[in-house]
mmCIF file with all atom_site columns, C-alpha atoms in Angstrom:
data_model
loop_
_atom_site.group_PDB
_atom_site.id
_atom_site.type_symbol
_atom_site.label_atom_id
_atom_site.label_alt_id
_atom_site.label_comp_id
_atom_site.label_asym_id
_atom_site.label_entity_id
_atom_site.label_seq_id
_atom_site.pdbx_PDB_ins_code
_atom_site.Cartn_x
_atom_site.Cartn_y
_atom_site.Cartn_z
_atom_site.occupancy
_atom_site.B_iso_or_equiv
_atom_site.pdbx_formal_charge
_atom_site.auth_seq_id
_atom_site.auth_comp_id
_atom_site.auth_asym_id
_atom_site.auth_atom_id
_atom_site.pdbx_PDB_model_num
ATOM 1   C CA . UNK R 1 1   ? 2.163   10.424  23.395  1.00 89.00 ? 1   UNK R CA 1
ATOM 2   C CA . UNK R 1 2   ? 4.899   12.991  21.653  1.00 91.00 ? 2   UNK R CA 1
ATOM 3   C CA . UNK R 1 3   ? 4.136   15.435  24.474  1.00 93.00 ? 3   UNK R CA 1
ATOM 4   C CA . UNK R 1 4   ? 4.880   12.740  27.467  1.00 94.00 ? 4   UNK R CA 1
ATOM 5   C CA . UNK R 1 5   ? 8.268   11.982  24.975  1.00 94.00 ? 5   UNK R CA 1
ATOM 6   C CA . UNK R 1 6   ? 9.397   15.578  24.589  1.00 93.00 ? 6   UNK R CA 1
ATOM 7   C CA . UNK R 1 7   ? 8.494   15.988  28.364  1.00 94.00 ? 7   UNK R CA 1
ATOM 8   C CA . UNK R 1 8   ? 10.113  12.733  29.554  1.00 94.00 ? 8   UNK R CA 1
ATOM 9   C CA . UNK R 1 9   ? 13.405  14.010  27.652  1.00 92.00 ? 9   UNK R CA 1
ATOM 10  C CA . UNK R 1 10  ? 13.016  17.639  28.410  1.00 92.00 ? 10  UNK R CA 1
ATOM 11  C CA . UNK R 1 11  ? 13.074  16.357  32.028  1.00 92.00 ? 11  UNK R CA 1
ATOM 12  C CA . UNK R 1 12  ? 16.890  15.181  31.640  1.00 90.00 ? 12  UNK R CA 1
ATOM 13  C CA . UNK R 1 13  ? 17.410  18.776  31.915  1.00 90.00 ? 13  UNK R CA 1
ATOM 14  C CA . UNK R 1 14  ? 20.421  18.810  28.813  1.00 88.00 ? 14  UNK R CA 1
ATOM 15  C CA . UNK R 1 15  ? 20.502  21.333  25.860  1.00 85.00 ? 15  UNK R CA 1
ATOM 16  C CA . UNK R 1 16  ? 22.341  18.370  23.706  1.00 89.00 ? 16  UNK R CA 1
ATOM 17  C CA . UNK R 1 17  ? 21.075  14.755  24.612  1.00 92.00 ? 17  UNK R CA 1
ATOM 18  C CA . UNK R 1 18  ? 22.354  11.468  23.456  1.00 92.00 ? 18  UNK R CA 1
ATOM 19  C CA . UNK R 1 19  ? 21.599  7.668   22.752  1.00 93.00 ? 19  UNK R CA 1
ATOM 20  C CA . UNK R 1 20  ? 20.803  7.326   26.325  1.00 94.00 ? 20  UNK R CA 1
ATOM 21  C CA . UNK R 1 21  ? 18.784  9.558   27.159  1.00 95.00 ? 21  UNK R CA 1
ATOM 22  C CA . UNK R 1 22  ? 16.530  9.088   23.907  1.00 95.00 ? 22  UNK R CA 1
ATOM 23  C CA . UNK R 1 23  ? 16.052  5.452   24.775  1.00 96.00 ? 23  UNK R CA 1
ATOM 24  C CA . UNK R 1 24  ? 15.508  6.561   28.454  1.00 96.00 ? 24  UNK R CA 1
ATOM 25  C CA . UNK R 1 25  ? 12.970  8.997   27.689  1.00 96.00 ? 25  UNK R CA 1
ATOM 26  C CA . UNK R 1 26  ? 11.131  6.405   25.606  1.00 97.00 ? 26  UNK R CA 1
ATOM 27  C CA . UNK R 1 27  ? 11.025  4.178   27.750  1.00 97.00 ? 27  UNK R CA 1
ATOM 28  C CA . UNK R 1 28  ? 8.939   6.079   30.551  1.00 96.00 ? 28  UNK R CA 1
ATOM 29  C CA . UNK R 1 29  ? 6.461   7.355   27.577  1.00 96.00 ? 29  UNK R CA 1
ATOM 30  C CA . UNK R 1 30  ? 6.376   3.285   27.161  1.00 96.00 ? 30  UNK R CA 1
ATOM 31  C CA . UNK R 1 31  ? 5.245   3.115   30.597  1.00 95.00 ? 31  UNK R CA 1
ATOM 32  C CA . UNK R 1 32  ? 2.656   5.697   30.429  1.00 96.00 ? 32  UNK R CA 1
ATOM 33  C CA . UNK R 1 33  ? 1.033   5.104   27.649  1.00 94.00 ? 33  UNK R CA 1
ATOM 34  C CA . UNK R 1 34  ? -1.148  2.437   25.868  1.00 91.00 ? 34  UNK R CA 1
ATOM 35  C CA . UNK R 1 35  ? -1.738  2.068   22.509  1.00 92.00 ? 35  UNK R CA 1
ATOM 36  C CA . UNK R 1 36  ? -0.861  1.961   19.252  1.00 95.00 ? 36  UNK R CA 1
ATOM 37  C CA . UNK R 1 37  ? 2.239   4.024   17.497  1.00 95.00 ? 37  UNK R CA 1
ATOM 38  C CA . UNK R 1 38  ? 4.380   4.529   14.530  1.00 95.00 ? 38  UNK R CA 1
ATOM 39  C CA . UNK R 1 39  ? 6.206   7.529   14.769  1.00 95.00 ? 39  UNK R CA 1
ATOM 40  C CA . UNK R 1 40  ? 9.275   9.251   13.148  1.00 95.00 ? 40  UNK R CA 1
ATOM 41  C CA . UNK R 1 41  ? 10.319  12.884  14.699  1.00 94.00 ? 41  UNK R CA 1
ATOM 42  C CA . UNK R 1 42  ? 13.712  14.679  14.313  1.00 94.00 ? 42  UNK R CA 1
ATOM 43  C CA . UNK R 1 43  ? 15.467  16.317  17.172  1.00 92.00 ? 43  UNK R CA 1
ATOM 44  C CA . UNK R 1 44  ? 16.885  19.469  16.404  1.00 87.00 ? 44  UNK R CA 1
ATOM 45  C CA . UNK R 1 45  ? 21.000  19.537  16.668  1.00 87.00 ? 45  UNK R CA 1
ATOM 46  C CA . UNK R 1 46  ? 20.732  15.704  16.788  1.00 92.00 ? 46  UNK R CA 1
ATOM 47  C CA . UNK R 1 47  ? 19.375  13.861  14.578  1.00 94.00 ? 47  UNK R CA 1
ATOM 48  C CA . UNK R 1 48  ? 15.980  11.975  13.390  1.00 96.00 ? 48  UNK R CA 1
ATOM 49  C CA . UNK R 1 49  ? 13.946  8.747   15.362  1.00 97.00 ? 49  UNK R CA 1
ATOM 50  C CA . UNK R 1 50  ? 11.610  6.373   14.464  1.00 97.00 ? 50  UNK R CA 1
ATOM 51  C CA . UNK R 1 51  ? 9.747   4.284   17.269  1.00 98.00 ? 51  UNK R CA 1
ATOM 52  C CA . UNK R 1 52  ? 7.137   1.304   17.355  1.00 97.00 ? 52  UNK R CA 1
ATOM 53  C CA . UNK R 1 53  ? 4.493   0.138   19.723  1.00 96.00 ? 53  UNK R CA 1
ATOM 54  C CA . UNK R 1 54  ? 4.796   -2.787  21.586  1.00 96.00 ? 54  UNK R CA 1
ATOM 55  C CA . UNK R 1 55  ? 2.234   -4.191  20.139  1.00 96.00 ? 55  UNK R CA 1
ATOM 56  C CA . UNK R 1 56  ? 2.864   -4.100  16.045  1.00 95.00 ? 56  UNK R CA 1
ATOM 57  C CA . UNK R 1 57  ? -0.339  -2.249  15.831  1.00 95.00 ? 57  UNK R CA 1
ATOM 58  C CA . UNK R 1 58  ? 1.057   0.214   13.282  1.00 95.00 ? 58  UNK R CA 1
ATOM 59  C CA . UNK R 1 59  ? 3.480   -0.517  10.662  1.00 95.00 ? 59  UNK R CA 1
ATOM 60  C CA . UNK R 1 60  ? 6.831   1.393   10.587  1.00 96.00 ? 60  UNK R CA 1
ATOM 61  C CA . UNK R 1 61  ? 9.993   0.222   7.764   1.00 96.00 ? 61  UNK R CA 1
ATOM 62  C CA . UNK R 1 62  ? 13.191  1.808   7.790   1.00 96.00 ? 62  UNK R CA 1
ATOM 63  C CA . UNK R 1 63  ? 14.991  1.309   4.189   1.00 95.00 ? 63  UNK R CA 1
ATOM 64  C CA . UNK R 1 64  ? 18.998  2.937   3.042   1.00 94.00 ? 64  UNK R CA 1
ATOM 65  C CA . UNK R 1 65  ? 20.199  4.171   -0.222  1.00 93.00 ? 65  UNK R CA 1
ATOM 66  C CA . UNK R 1 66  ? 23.493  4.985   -1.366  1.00 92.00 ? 66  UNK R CA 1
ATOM 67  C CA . UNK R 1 67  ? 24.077  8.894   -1.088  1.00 90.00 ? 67  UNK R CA 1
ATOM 68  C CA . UNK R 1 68  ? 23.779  11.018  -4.063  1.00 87.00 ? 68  UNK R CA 1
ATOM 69  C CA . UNK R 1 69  ? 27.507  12.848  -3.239  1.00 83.00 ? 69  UNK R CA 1
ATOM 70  C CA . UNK R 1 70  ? 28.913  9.198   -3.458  1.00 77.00 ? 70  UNK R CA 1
ATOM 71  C CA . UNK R 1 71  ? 30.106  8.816   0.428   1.00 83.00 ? 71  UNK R CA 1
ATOM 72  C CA . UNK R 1 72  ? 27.799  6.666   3.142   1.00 87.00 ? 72  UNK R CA 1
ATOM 73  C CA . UNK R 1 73  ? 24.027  6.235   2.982   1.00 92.00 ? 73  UNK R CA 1
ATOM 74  C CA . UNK R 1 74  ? 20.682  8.047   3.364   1.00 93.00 ? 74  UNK R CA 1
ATOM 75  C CA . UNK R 1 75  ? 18.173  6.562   5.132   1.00 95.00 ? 75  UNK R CA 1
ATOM 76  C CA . UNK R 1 76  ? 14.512  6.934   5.355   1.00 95.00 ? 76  UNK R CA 1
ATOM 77  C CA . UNK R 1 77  ? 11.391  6.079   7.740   1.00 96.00 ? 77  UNK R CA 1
ATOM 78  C CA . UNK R 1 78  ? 8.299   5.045   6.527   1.00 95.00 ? 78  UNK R CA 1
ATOM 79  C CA . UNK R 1 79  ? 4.882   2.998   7.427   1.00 93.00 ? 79  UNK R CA 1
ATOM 80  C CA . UNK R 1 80  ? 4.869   1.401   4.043   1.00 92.00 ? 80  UNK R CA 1
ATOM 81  C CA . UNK R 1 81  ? 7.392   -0.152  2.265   1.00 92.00 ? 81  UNK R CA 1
ATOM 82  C CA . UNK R 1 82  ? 6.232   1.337   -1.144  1.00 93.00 ? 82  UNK R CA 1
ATOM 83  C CA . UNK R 1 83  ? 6.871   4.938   -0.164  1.00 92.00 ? 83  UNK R CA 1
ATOM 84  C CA . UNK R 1 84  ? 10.826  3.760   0.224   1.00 93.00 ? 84  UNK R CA 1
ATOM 85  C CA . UNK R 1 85  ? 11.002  1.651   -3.154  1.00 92.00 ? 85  UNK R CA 1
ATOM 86  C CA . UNK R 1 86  ? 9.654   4.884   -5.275  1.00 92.00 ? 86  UNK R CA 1
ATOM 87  C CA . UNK R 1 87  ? 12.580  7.186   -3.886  1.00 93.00 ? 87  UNK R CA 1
ATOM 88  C CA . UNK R 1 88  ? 14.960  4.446   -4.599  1.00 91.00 ? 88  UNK R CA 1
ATOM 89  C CA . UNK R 1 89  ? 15.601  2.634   -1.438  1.00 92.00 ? 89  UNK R CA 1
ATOM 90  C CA . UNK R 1 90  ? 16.180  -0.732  -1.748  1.00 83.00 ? 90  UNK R CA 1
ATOM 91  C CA . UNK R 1 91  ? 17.450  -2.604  1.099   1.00 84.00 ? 91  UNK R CA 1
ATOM 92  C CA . UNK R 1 92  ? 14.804  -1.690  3.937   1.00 88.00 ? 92  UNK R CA 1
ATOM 93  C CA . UNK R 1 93  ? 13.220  -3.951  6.948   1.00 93.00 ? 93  UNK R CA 1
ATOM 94  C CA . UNK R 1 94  ? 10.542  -3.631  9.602   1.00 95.00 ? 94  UNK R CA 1
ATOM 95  C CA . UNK R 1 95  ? 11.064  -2.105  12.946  1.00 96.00 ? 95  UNK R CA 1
ATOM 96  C CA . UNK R 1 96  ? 9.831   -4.523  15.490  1.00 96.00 ? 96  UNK R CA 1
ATOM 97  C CA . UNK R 1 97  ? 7.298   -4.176  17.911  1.00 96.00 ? 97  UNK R CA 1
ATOM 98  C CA . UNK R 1 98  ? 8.336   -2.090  20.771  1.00 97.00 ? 98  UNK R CA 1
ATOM 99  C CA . UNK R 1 99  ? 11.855  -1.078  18.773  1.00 97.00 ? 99  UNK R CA 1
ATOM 100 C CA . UNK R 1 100 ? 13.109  2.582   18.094  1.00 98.00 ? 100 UNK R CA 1
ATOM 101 C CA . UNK R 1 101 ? 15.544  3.173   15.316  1.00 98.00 ? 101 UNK R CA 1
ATOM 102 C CA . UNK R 1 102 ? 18.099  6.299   16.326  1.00 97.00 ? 102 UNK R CA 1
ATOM 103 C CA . UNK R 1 103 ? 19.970  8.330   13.524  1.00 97.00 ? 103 UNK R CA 1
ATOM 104 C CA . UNK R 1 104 ? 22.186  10.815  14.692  1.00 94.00 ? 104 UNK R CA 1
ATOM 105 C CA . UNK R 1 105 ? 23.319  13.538  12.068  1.00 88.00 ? 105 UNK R CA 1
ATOM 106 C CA . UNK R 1 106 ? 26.429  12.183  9.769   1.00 87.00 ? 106 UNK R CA 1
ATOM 107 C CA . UNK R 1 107 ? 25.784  8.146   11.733  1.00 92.00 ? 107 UNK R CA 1
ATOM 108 C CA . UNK R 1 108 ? 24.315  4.915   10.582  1.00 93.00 ? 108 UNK R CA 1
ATOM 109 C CA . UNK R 1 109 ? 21.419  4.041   13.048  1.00 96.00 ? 109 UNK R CA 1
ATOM 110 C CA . UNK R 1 110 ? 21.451  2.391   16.243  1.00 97.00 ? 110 UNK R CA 1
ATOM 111 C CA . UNK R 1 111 ? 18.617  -0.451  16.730  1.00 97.00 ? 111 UNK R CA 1
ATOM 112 C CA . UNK R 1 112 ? 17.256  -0.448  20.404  1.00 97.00 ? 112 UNK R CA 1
ATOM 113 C CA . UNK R 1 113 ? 14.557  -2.286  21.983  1.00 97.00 ? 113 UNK R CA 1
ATOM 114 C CA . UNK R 1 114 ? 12.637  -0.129  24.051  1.00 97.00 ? 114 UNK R CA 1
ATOM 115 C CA . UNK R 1 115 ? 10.150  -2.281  25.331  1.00 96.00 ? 115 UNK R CA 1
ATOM 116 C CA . UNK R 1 116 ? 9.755   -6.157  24.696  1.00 95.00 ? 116 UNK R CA 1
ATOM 117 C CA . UNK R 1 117 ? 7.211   -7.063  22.609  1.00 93.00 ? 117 UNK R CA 1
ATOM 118 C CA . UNK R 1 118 ? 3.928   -7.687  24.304  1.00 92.00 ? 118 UNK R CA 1
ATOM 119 C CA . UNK R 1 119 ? 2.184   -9.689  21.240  1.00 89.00 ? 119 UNK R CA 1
ATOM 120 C CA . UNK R 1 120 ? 1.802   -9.048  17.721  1.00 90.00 ? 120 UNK R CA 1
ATOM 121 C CA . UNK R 1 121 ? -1.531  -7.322  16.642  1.00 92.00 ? 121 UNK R CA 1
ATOM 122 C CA . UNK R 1 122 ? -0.929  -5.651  13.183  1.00 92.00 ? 122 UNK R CA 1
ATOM 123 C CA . UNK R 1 123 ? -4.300  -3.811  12.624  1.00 92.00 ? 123 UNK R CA 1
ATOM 124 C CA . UNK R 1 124 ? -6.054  -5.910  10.403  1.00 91.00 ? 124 UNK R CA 1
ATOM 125 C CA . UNK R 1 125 ? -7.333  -2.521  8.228   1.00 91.00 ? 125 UNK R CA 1
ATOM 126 C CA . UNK R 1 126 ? -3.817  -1.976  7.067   1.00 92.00 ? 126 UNK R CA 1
ATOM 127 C CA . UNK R 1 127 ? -4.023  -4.784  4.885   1.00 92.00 ? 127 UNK R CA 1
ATOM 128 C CA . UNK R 1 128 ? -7.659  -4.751  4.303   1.00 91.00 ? 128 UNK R CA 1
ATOM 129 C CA . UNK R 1 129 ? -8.019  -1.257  3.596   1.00 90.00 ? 129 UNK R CA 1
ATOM 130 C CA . UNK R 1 130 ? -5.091  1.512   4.566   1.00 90.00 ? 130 UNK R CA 1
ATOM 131 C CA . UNK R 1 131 ? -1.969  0.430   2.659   1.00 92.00 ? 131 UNK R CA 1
ATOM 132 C CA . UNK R 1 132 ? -1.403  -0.154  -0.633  1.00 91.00 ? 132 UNK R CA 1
ATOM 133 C CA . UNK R 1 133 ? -1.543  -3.393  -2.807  1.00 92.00 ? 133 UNK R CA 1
ATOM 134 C CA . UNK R 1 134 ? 2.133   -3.583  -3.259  1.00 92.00 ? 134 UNK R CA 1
ATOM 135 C CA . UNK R 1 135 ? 3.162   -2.831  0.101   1.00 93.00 ? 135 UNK R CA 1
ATOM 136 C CA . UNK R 1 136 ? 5.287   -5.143  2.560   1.00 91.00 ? 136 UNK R CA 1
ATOM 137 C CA . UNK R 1 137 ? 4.164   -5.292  6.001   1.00 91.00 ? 137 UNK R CA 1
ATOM 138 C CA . UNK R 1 138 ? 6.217   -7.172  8.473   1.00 92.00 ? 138 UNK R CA 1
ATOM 139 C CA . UNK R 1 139 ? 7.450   -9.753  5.763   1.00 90.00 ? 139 UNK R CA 1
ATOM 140 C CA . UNK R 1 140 ? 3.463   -10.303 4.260   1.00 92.00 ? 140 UNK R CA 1
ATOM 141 C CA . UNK R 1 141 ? 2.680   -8.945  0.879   1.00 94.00 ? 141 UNK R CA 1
ATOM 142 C CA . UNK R 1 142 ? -0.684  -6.915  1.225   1.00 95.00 ? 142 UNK R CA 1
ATOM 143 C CA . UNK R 1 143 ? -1.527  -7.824  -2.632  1.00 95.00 ? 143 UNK R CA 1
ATOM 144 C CA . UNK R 1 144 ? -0.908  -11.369 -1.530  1.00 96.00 ? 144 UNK R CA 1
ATOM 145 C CA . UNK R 1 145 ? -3.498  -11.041 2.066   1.00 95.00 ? 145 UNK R CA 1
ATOM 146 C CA . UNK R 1 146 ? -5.940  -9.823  0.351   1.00 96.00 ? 146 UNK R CA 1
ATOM 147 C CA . UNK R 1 147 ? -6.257  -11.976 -2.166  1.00 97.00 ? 147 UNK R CA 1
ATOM 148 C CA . UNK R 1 148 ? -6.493  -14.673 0.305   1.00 96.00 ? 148 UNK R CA 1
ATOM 149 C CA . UNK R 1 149 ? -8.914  -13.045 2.429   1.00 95.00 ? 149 UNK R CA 1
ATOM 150 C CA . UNK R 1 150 ? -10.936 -13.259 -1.390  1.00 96.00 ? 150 UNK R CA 1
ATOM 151 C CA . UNK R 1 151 ? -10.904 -16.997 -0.908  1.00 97.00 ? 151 UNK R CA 1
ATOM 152 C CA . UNK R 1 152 ? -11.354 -17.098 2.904   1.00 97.00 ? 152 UNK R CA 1
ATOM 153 C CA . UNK R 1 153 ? -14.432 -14.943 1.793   1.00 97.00 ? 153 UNK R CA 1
ATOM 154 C CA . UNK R 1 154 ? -15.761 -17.401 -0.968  1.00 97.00 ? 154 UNK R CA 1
ATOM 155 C CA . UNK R 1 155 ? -14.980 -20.418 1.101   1.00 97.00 ? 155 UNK R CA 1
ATOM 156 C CA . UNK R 1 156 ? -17.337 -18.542 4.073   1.00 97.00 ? 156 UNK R CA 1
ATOM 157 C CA . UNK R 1 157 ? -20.151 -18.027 1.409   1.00 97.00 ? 157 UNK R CA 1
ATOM 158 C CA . UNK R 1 158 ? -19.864 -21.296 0.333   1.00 97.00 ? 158 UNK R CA 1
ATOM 159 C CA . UNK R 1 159 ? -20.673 -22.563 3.816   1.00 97.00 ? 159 UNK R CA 1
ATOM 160 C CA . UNK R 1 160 ? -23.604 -20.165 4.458   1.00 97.00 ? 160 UNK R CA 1
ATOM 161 C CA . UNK R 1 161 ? -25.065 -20.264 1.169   1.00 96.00 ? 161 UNK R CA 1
ATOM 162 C CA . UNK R 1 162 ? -26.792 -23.575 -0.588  1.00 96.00 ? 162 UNK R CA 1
ATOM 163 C CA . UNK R 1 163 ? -25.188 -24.101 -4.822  1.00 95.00 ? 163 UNK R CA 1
ATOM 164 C CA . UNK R 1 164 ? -28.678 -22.877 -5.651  1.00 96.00 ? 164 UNK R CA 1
ATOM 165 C CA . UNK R 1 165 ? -28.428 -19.671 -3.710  1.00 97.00 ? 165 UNK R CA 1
ATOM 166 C CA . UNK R 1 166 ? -24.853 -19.186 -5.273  1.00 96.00 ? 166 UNK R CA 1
ATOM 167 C CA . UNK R 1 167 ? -26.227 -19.055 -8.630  1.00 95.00 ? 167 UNK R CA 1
ATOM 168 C CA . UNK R 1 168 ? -28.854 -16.397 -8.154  1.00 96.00 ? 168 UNK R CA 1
ATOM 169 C CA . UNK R 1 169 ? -25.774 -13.889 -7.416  1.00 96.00 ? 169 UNK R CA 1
ATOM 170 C CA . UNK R 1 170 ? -25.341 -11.954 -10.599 1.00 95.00 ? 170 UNK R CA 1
ATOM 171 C CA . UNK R 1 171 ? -22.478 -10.472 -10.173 1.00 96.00 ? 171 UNK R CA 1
ATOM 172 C CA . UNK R 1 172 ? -19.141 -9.734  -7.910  1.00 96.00 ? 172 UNK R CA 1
ATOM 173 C CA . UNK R 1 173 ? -18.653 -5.912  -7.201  1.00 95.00 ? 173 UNK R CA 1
ATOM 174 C CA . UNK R 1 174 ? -15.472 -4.631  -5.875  1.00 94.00 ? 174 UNK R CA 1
ATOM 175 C CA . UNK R 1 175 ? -16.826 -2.201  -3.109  1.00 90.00 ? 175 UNK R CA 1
ATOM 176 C CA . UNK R 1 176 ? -14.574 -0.240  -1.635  1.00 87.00 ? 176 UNK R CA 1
ATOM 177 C CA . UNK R 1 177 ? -11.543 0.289   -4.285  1.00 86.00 ? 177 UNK R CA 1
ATOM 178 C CA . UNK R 1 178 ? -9.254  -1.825  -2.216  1.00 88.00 ? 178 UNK R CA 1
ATOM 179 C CA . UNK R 1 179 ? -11.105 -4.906  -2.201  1.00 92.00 ? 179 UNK R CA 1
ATOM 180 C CA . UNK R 1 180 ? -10.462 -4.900  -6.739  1.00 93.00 ? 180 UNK R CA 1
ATOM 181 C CA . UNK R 1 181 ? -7.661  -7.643  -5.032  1.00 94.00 ? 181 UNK R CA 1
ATOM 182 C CA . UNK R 1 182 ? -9.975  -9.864  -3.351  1.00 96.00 ? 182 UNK R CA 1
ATOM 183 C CA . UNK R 1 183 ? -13.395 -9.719  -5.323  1.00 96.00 ? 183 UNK R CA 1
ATOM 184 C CA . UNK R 1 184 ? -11.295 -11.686 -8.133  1.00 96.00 ? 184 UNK R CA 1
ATOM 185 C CA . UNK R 1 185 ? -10.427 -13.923 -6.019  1.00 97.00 ? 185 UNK R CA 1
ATOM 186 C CA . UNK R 1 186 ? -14.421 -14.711 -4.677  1.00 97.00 ? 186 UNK R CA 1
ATOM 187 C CA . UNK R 1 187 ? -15.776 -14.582 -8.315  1.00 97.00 ? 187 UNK R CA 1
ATOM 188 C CA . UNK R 1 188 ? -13.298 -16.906 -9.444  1.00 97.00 ? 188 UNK R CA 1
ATOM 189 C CA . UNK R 1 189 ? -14.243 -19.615 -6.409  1.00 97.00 ? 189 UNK R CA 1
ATOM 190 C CA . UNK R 1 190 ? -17.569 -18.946 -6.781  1.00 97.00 ? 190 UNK R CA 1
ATOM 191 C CA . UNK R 1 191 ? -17.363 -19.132 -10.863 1.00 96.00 ? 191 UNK R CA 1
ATOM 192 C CA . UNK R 1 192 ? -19.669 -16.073 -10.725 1.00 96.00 ? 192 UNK R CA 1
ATOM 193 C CA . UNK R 1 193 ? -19.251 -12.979 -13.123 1.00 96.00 ? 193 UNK R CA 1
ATOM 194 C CA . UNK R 1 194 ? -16.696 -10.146 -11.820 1.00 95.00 ? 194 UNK R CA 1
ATOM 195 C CA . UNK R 1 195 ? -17.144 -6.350  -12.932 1.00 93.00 ? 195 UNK R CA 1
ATOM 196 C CA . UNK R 1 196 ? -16.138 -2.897  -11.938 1.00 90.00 ? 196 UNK R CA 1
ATOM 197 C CA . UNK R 1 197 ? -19.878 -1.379  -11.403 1.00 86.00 ? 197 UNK R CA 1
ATOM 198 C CA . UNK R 1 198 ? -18.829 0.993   -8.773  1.00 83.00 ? 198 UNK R CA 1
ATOM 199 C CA . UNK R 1 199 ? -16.452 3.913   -9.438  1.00 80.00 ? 199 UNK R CA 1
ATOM 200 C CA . UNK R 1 200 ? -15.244 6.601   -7.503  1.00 77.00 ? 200 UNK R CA 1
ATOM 201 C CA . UNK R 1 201 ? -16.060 10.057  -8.652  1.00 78.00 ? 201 UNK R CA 1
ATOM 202 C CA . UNK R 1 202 ? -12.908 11.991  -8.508  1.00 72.00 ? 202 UNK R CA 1
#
């Protein structure tokens, strides 16, 4: 996908591009290819970009901070909203599906939409599994998903299983380490025992 990007622009045939081109370029890799993206890259002598699927598969957050020397703003790219909060950036939003944020050198960025969104189809293993508990994803707290997927979970065993069946289980085992949010939550509807029997050797 970056190679049919860096082509697409290299084919504009300038040693110094601009907005236009960028967003131009992008949008023929859009055409081409299918699938899902988050991506940040920095053009040399230009600046730095950060572009989105069409589809929301992959996450992507872009966050500010006021500059260390006292004059404008630094700005930073990121798939998870934590990674901007522990360098100190505080006010930070998603990029939309099919978006690309544009930062030239010594600019505030420029918000284009490269393609219209086709649907939204976050990967469901960000929040089960990839990011971390107190990440923001597109507005949803992934602390507060997978807690509920706990209950979704306990309601779904409550259905399948009979109360007599439910009270052989002995206990509720986080397994892997990012389900220690929702196993909680399914020992506590099930009113079965919760314990950490399985840990990671380091």
């Amino acid at each position: 996908m970056l190679n049919v990007f860096a082509n697409e622009l290299n084919e504009t045939g300038k040693a110094r591009v601009n907005d236009k081109d960028i967003v131009g370029a992008l949008a023929r890799m859009y055409d081409k290819c299918f699938g899902a993206w988050a991506c940040t890259a920095m053009i040399a002598g230009f600046g730095i970009i950060g572009f989105r699927d069409a589809f929301g598969i992959r996450p992507l957050v872009i966050g500010s901070r006021p500059s260390d020397d006292g004059e404008g703003y630094d700005y930073m790219m990121a798939s998870e909203s934590v990674a901007l909060k522990q360098l100190g950036f505080k006010a930070f939003h998603d990029v939309l599906p099919g978006q690309a944020i544009i930062i030239q050198k010594g600019m505030s960025p420029k918000t284009y939409q490269v393609q219209e969104q086709k649907c939204y189809c976050p990967d469901a293993f960000e929040y089960i599994y990839f990011a971390r508990p107190d990440s923001i994803m597109d507005g949803i707290s992934v602390n507060q998903s997978r807690e509920n997927l706990g209950y979704k979970l306990a309601e779904k065993i409550k259905k399948t299983l009979t109360p007599e069946e439910i009270k052989e289980i002995d206990v509720i085992i986080p397994i892997p380490e990012t389900s220690n949010t929702s196993a909680p939550c399914v020992a506590a509807k099930l009113k079965r025992k919760y314990y950490q029997g399985f840990i990671k050797t380091r």
